[in-house]
């Protein structure tokens, strides 16, 4: 198969991004190889697609939303212990981690991942699954993000790239709706603000060259008034 810059970037990312995780300590070599092979085939599918950027964005958004669901469950309240740097920004508290067992017991999909009966899902079993799933979704989403950049679907020199702000927005929405599901007090009092963060997904799946610029433009008045307060600002 002929090497291309896109394929070289994706191949390298599959190996390097796996190395950022501890999945090899928890998965068999066969399981790792199976996901790596699937990732490679998806990257080839992106390249061959009639609209590579659209296909890549779809896969990236899907896996980033999955990562955000687990990321907010393992964030710590201490900003120094959170690698994303998001804790302390609007809607992200790091306080779900202490209640991760309750959250798993309240969510059938999460509980099923443990393979345990309801009364045996404790903090440690829930945390272990959340961490592994965060690593898995980090690996996959990071590869698709490298593919996105290799397709030149990133910011112009004078613009902020859109991916990290999108990931932040996904985390805000994930914490808000997780809190709703388990009956915890909201970190954002206004559901409309949480929905505004969630709507970033629609811009990321659209055809705007910069989903961030399009999203900020749509909510410019809210951002300038401080009602919507993303860490990446209004400009």
CSV table of N, CA and C in Angstrom, one decimal, residues 4 6-7 10 41-61 143-154 162 204-208:
chain,number,residue,atom,x,y,z
A,4,UNK,N,1.4,7.6,2.2
A,4,UNK,CA,1.0,9.0,2.0
A,4,UNK,C,1.3,9.7,3.3
A,6,UNK,N,-0.8,11.4,5.0
A,6,UNK,CA,-1.9,11.1,5.8
A,6,UNK,C,-1.8,9.8,6.5
A,7,UNK,N,-1.4,8.7,5.7
A,7,UNK,CA,-1.3,7.4,6.3
A,7,UNK,C,-0.1,7.3,7.3
A,10,UNK,N,-1.3,8.9,10.6
A,10,UNK,CA,-2.2,8.1,11.3
A,10,UNK,C,-1.5,6.9,11.9
A,41,UNK,N,-8.0,0.7,9.8
A,41,UNK,CA,-9.0,0.6,8.7
A,41,UNK,C,-9.9,1.8,8.7
A,42,UNK,N,-10.2,2.4,9.8
A,42,UNK,CA,-11.0,3.6,9.9
A,42,UNK,C,-10.3,4.8,9.2
A,43,UNK,N,-9.0,4.8,9.5
A,43,UNK,CA,-8.2,5.9,8.9
A,43,UNK,C,-8.1,5.8,7.3
A,44,UNK,N,-8.0,4.5,6.9
A,44,UNK,CA,-8.0,4.3,5.4
A,44,UNK,C,-9.4,4.6,4.9
A,45,UNK,N,-10.4,4.4,5.6
A,45,UNK,CA,-11.8,4.7,5.2
A,45,UNK,C,-12.0,6.2,5.1
A,46,UNK,N,-11.4,6.9,6.0
A,46,UNK,CA,-11.5,8.4,6.0
A,46,UNK,C,-10.8,8.9,4.7
A,47,UNK,N,-9.6,8.4,4.4
A,47,UNK,CA,-8.9,8.8,3.2
A,47,UNK,C,-9.6,8.5,1.9
A,48,UNK,N,-10.3,7.4,1.9
A,48,UNK,CA,-11.0,7.0,0.7
A,48,UNK,C,-12.4,7.5,0.6
A,49,UNK,N,-12.9,8.2,1.6
A,49,UNK,CA,-14.3,8.7,1.6
A,49,UNK,C,-14.4,9.8,0.6
A,50,UNK,N,-15.7,10.0,0.1
A,50,UNK,CA,-15.9,11.1,-0.9
A,50,UNK,C,-15.8,12.5,-0.2
A,51,UNK,N,-15.9,12.5,1.1
A,51,UNK,CA,-15.7,13.7,1.9
A,51,UNK,C,-14.9,13.4,3.1
A,52,UNK,N,-13.6,13.3,3.0
A,52,UNK,CA,-12.7,12.8,4.1
A,52,UNK,C,-12.9,13.7,5.3
A,53,UNK,N,-13.0,15.0,5.2
A,53,UNK,CA,-13.1,15.8,6.4
A,53,UNK,C,-14.4,15.6,7.1
A,54,UNK,N,-15.5,15.4,6.4
A,54,UNK,CA,-16.8,15.2,7.0
A,54,UNK,C,-16.7,13.8,7.8
A,55,UNK,N,-16.2,12.8,7.1
A,55,UNK,CA,-16.1,11.5,7.8
A,55,UNK,C,-15.2,11.5,9.0
A,56,UNK,N,-14.1,12.3,8.9
A,56,UNK,CA,-13.2,12.4,10.0
A,56,UNK,C,-13.8,13.1,11.2
A,57,UNK,N,-14.5,14.2,10.9
A,57,UNK,CA,-15.2,14.9,11.9
A,57,UNK,C,-16.3,14.1,12.6
A,58,UNK,N,-17.0,13.3,11.9
A,58,UNK,CA,-18.0,12.4,12.5
A,58,UNK,C,-17.4,11.5,13.5
A,59,UNK,N,-16.3,10.8,13.1
A,59,UNK,CA,-15.7,9.8,13.9
A,59,UNK,C,-15.1,10.5,15.1
A,60,UNK,N,-14.5,11.7,14.9
A,60,UNK,CA,-13.8,12.4,16.0
A,60,UNK,C,-14.8,12.9,17.0
A,61,UNK,N,-15.9,13.5,16.5
A,61,UNK,CA,-17.0,13.9,17.5
A,61,UNK,C,-17.5,12.8,18.3
A,143,UNK,N,-6.2,9.7,17.8
A,143,UNK,CA,-5.8,9.3,16.4
A,143,UNK,C,-6.7,10.0,15.4
A,144,UNK,N,-8.0,10.1,15.6
A,144,UNK,CA,-8.8,10.8,14.7
A,144,UNK,C,-8.5,12.3,14.7
A,145,UNK,N,-8.1,12.8,15.8
A,145,UNK,CA,-7.7,14.2,15.8
A,145,UNK,C,-6.4,14.4,15.0
A,146,UNK,N,-5.5,13.5,15.0
A,146,UNK,CA,-4.3,13.6,14.2
A,146,UNK,C,-4.7,13.5,12.7
A,147,UNK,N,-5.6,12.6,12.4
A,147,UNK,CA,-6.1,12.5,11.1
A,147,UNK,C,-6.8,13.8,10.6
A,148,UNK,N,-7.5,14.5,11.5
A,148,UNK,CA,-8.1,15.7,11.1
A,148,UNK,C,-7.1,16.8,10.7
A,149,UNK,N,-6.0,16.9,11.6
A,149,UNK,CA,-5.0,17.8,11.3
A,149,UNK,C,-4.3,17.5,10.0
A,150,UNK,N,-4.1,16.2,9.7
A,150,UNK,CA,-3.4,15.8,8.5
A,150,UNK,C,-4.2,16.1,7.3
A,151,UNK,N,-5.5,16.2,7.5
A,151,UNK,CA,-6.4,16.7,6.4
A,151,UNK,C,-6.5,18.2,6.3
A,152,UNK,N,-5.7,18.9,7.1
A,152,UNK,CA,-5.7,20.4,7.1
A,152,UNK,C,-7.1,20.9,7.6
A,153,UNK,N,-7.8,20.2,8.4
A,153,UNK,CA,-9.0,20.7,9.0
A,153,UNK,C,-8.8,21.3,10.3
A,154,UNK,N,-7.9,22.2,10.3
A,154,UNK,CA,-7.5,22.9,11.6
A,154,UNK,C,-7.5,24.4,11.3
A,162,UNK,N,-10.0,24.5,16.8
A,162,UNK,CA,-11.3,24.3,17.4
A,162,UNK,C,-11.5,23.0,18.2
A,204,UNK,N,-19.4,21.3,15.0
A,204,UNK,CA,-18.3,20.4,14.7
A,204,UNK,C,-18.7,19.4,13.6
A,205,UNK,N,-20.0,19.1,13.6
A,205,UNK,CA,-20.4,18.1,12.5
A,205,UNK,C,-20.8,18.8,11.2
A,206,UNK,N,-20.8,20.1,11.3
A,206,UNK,CA,-21.2,20.9,10.1
A,206,UNK,C,-20.0,21.2,9.2
A,207,UNK,N,-20.2,22.1,8.2
A,207,UNK,CA,-19.2,22.3,7.2
A,207,UNK,C,-18.4,23.6,7.4
A,208,UNK,N,-18.6,24.3,8.6
A,208,UNK,CA,-17.9,25.5,8.8
A,208,UNK,C,-16.4,25.2,8.9
